[in-house]
Short mmCIF file of C-alpha atoms in Angstrom, two decimals:
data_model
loop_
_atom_site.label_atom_id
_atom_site.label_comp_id
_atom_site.label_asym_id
_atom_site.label_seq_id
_atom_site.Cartn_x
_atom_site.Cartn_y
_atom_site.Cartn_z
CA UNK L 236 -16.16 -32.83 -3.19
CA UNK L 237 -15.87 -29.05 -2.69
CA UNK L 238 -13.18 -27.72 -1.32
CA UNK L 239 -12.33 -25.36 1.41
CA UNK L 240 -13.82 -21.74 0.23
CA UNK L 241 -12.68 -18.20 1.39
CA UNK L 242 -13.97 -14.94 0.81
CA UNK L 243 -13.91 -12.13 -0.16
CA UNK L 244 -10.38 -13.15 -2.04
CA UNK L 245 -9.28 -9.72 -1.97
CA UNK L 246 -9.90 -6.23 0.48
CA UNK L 247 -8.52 -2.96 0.61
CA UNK L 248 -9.60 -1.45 4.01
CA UNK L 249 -8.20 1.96 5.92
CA UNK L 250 -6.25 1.95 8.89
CA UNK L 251 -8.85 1.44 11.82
CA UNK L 252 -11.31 0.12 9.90
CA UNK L 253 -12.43 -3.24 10.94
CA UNK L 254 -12.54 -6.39 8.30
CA UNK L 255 -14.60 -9.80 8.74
CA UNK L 256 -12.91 -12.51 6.89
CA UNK L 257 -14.99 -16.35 5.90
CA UNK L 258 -14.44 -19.68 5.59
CA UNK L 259 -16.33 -22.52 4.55
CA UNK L 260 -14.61 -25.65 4.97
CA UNK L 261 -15.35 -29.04 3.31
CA UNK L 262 -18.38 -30.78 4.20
CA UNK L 263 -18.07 -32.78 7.44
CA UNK L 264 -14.60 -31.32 8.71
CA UNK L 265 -15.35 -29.74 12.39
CA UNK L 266 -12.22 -28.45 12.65
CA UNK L 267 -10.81 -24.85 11.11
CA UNK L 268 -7.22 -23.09 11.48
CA UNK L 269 -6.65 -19.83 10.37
CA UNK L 270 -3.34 -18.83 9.74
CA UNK L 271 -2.03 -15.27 8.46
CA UNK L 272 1.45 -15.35 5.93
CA UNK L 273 3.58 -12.34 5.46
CA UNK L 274 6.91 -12.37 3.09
CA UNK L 275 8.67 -10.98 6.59
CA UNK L 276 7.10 -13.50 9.10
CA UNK L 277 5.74 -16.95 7.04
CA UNK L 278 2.76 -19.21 8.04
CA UNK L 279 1.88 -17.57 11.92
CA UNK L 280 -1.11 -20.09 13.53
CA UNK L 281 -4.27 -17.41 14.76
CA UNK L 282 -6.30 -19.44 16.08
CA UNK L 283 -8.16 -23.46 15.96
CA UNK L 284 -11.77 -24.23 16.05
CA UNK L 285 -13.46 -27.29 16.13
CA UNK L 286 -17.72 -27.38 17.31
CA UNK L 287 -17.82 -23.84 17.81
CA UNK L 288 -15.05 -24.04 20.05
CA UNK L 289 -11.74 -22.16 20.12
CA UNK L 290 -9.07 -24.98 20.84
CA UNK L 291 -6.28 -22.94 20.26
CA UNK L 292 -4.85 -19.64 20.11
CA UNK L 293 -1.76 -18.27 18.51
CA UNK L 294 0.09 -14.94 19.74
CA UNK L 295 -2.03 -12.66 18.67
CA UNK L 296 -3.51 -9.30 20.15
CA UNK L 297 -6.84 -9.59 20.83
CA UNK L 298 -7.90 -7.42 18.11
CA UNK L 299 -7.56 -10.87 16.17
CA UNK L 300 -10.75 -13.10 16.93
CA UNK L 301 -12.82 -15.69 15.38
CA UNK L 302 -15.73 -17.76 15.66
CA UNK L 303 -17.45 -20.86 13.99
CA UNK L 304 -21.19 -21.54 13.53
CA UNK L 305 -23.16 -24.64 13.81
CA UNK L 306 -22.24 -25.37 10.24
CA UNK L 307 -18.72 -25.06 10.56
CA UNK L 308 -18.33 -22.27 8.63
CA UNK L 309 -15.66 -19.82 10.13
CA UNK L 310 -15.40 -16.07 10.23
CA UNK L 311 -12.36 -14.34 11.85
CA UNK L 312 -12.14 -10.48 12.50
CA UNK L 313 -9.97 -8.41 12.92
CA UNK L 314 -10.45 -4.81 14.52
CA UNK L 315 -8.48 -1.35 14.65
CA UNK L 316 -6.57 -2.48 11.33
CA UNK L 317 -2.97 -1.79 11.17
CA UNK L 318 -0.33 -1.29 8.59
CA UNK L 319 1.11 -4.63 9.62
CA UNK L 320 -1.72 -6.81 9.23
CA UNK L 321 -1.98 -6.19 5.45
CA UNK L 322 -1.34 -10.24 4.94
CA UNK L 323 -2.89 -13.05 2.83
CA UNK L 324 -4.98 -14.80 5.56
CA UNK L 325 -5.43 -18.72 4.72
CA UNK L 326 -8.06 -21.14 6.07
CA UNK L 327 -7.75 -24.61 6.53
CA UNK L 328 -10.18 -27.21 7.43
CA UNK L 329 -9.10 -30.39 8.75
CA UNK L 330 -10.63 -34.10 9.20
CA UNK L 331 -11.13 -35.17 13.03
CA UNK L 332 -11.70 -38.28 12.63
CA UNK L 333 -10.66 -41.71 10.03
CA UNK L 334 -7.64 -42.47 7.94
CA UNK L 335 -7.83 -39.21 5.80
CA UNK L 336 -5.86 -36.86 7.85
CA UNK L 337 -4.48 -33.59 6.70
CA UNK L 338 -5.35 -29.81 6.65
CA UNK L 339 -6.56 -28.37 3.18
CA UNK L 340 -6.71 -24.77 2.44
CA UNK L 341 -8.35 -22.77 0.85
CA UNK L 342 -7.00 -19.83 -1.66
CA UNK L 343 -7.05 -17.19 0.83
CA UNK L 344 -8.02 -13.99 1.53
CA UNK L 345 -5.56 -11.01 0.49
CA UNK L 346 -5.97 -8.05 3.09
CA UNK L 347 -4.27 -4.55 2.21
CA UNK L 348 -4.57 -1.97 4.59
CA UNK L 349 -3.58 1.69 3.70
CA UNK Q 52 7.71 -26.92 21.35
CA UNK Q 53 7.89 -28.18 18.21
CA UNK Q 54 9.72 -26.40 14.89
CA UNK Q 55 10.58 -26.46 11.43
CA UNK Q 56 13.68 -25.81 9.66
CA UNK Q 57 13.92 -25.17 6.22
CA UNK Q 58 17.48 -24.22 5.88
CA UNK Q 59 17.00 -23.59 2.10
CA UNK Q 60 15.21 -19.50 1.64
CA UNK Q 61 15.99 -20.18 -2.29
CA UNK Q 62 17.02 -23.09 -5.04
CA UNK Q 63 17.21 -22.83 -8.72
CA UNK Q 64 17.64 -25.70 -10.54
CA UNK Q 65 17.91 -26.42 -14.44
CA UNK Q 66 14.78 -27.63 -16.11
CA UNK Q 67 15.33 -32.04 -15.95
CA UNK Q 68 17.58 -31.82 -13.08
CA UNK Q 69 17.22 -33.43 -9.79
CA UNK Q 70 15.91 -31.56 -6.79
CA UNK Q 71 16.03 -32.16 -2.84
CA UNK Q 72 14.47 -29.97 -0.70
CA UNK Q 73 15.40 -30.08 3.08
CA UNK Q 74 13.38 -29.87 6.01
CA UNK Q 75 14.19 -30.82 9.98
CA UNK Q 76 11.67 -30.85 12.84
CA UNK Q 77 11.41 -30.87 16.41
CA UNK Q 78 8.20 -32.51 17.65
CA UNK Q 79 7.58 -34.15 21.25
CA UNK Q 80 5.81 -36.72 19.92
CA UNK Q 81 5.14 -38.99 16.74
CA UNK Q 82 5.20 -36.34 13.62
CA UNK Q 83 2.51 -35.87 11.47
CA UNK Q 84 4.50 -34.62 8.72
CA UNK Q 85 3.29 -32.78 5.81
CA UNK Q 86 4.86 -30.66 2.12
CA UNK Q 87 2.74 -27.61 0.89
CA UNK Q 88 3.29 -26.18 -2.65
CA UNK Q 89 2.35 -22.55 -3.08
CA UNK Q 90 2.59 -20.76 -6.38
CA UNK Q 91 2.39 -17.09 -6.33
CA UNK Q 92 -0.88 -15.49 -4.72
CA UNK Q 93 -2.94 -18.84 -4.26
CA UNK Q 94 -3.63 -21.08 -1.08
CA UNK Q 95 -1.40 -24.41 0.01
CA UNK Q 96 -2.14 -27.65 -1.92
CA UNK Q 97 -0.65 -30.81 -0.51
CA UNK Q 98 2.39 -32.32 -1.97
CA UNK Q 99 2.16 -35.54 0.63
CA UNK Q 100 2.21 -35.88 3.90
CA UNK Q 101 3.48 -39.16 6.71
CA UNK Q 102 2.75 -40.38 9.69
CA UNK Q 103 3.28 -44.06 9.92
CA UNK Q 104 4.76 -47.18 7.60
CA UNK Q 105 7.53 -46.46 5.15
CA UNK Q 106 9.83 -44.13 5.51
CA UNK Q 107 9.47 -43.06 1.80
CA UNK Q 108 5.96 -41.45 0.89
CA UNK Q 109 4.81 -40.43 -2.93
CA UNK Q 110 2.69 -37.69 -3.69
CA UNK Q 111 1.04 -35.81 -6.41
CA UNK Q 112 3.21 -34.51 -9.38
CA UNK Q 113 6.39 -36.85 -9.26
CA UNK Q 114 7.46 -35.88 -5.57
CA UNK Q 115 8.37 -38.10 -2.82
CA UNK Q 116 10.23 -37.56 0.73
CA UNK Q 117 11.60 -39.79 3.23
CA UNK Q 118 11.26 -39.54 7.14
CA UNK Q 119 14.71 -40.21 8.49
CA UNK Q 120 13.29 -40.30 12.56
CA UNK Q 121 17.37 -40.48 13.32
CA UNK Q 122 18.16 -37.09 11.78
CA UNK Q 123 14.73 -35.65 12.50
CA UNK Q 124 14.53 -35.26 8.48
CA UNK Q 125 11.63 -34.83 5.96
CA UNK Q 126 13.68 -34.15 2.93
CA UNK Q 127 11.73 -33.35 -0.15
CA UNK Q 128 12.95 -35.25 -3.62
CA UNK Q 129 11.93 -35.31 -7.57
CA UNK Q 130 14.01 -36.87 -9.91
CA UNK Q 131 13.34 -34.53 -13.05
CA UNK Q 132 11.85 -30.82 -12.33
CA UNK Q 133 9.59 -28.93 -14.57
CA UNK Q 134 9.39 -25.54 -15.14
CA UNK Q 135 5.79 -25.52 -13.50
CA UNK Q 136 7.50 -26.90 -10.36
CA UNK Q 137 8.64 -23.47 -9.61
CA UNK Q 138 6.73 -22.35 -6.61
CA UNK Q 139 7.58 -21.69 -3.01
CA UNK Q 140 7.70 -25.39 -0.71
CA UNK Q 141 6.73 -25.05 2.70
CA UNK Q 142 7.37 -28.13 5.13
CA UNK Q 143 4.87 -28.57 8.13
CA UNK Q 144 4.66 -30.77 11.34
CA UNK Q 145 1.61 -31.31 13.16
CA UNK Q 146 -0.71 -33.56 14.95
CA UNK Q 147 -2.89 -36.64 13.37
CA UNK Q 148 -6.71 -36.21 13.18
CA UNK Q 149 -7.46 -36.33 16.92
CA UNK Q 150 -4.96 -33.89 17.84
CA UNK Q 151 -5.00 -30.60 19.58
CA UNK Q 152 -1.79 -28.69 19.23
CA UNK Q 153 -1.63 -26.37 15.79
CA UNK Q 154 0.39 -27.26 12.17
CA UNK Q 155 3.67 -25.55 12.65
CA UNK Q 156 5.58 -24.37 9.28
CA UNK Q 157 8.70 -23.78 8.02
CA UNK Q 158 9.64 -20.73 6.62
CA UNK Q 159 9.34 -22.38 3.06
CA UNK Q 160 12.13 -22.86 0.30
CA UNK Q 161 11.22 -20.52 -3.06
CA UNK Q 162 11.87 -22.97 -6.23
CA UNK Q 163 13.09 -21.30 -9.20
CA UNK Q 164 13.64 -22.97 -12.82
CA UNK Q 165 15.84 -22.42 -15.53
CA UNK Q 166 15.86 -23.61 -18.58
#
């Protein structure tokens, strides 16, 4: 079966731009975690959804937010870029439910910001 | 809260030696416990992952760990490493399917080969 899909793979955007990031996951997981990885701070948790709902939140500032649609695709946005948020941004779509538990991810999405 | 130690930032090994990557946790309750590979610029693929059963779990491409609950350990093993091995190892902990709380990771180990 497919697997979990990001895109765009790669974006340049300017400093206080605003970037929309997507994620498909595979067919029949509800639930999607975004996480964003930097060589200074690792794997940070943004933010959980499962049914359209955020579950959880990491410690970000609010200019980090998401959503997920009927389908359970995800989008997550980010607004009034910064310097720091240049990252590779990783999706992950998880099983809710049965004996095959786990989070996949997909390739990611690199973000550079100059 | 729960956390992951990887105390290892970087290994080399020769090409056909042994390898053991470690990895401690802190988790309230029973571990989901999981190993990501991640070679340069791509996504996380599983290694394995436990939750339950034995204590020693195979995965894909010759690995295996071992839960040790006693020494809150998820220690990484293969026998012979390739040169394709080298990548960067990341060890997570996080909740089963019906869980609510996020997948925590370690800070990752980078794996580099020699020949």
């Amino acid at each position: 079966k497919a697997g979990v899909t990001q895109t765009p793979r790669y974006l340049i955007k300017t400093r206080g731009q605003q970037v929309t990031l997507s994620c498909s996951p595979i067919s029949g997981h509800r639930s999607v975690s975004w996480y964003q990885q930097t060589p200074g701070q690792g794997l940070q948790f943004l933010f959980e959804y499962f049914s359209e709902t955020q579950r959880n939140k990491g410690n970000f500032p609010g200019r980090f937010s998401g959503r997920q649609f009927s389908n359970s695709r995800s989008e997550m946005n980010v607004s009034t870029l910064e310097l720091g948020d240049s990252a590779l941004y990783l999706c992950a779509s998880r099983a809710t439910s049965g004996t095959n538990y786990g989070y996949t991810f997909g390739s990611g999405t690199r973000l550079t910001v100059v | 809260a729960q956390s992951v130690t990887q105390p290892d930032i970087h290994i080399t090994v020769s090409e056909g030696a042994s390898l053991e990557l470690r990895c401690n946790y802190s988790y309230g309750a029973t571990p989901y416990l999981f190993w990501y590979v991640q070679s340069p610029g791509q996504g996380l693929q599983l290694l394995l992952k436990y939750f339950s059963g034995d204590t020693l779990v195979q995965g894909i491409k010759g690995f295996e760990a071992e839960f040790k609950r006693s020494q809150s350990s998820f220690n990484l093993r293969k026998p012979s490493v390739h040169w394709s091995d080298a990548a960067e190892y990341f060890c997570a902990v996080g909740p089963g399917n019906s869980g609510n709380t996020p997948l925590v990771f370690g800070k990752g180990t980078r794996l580099s080969v020699i020949a």
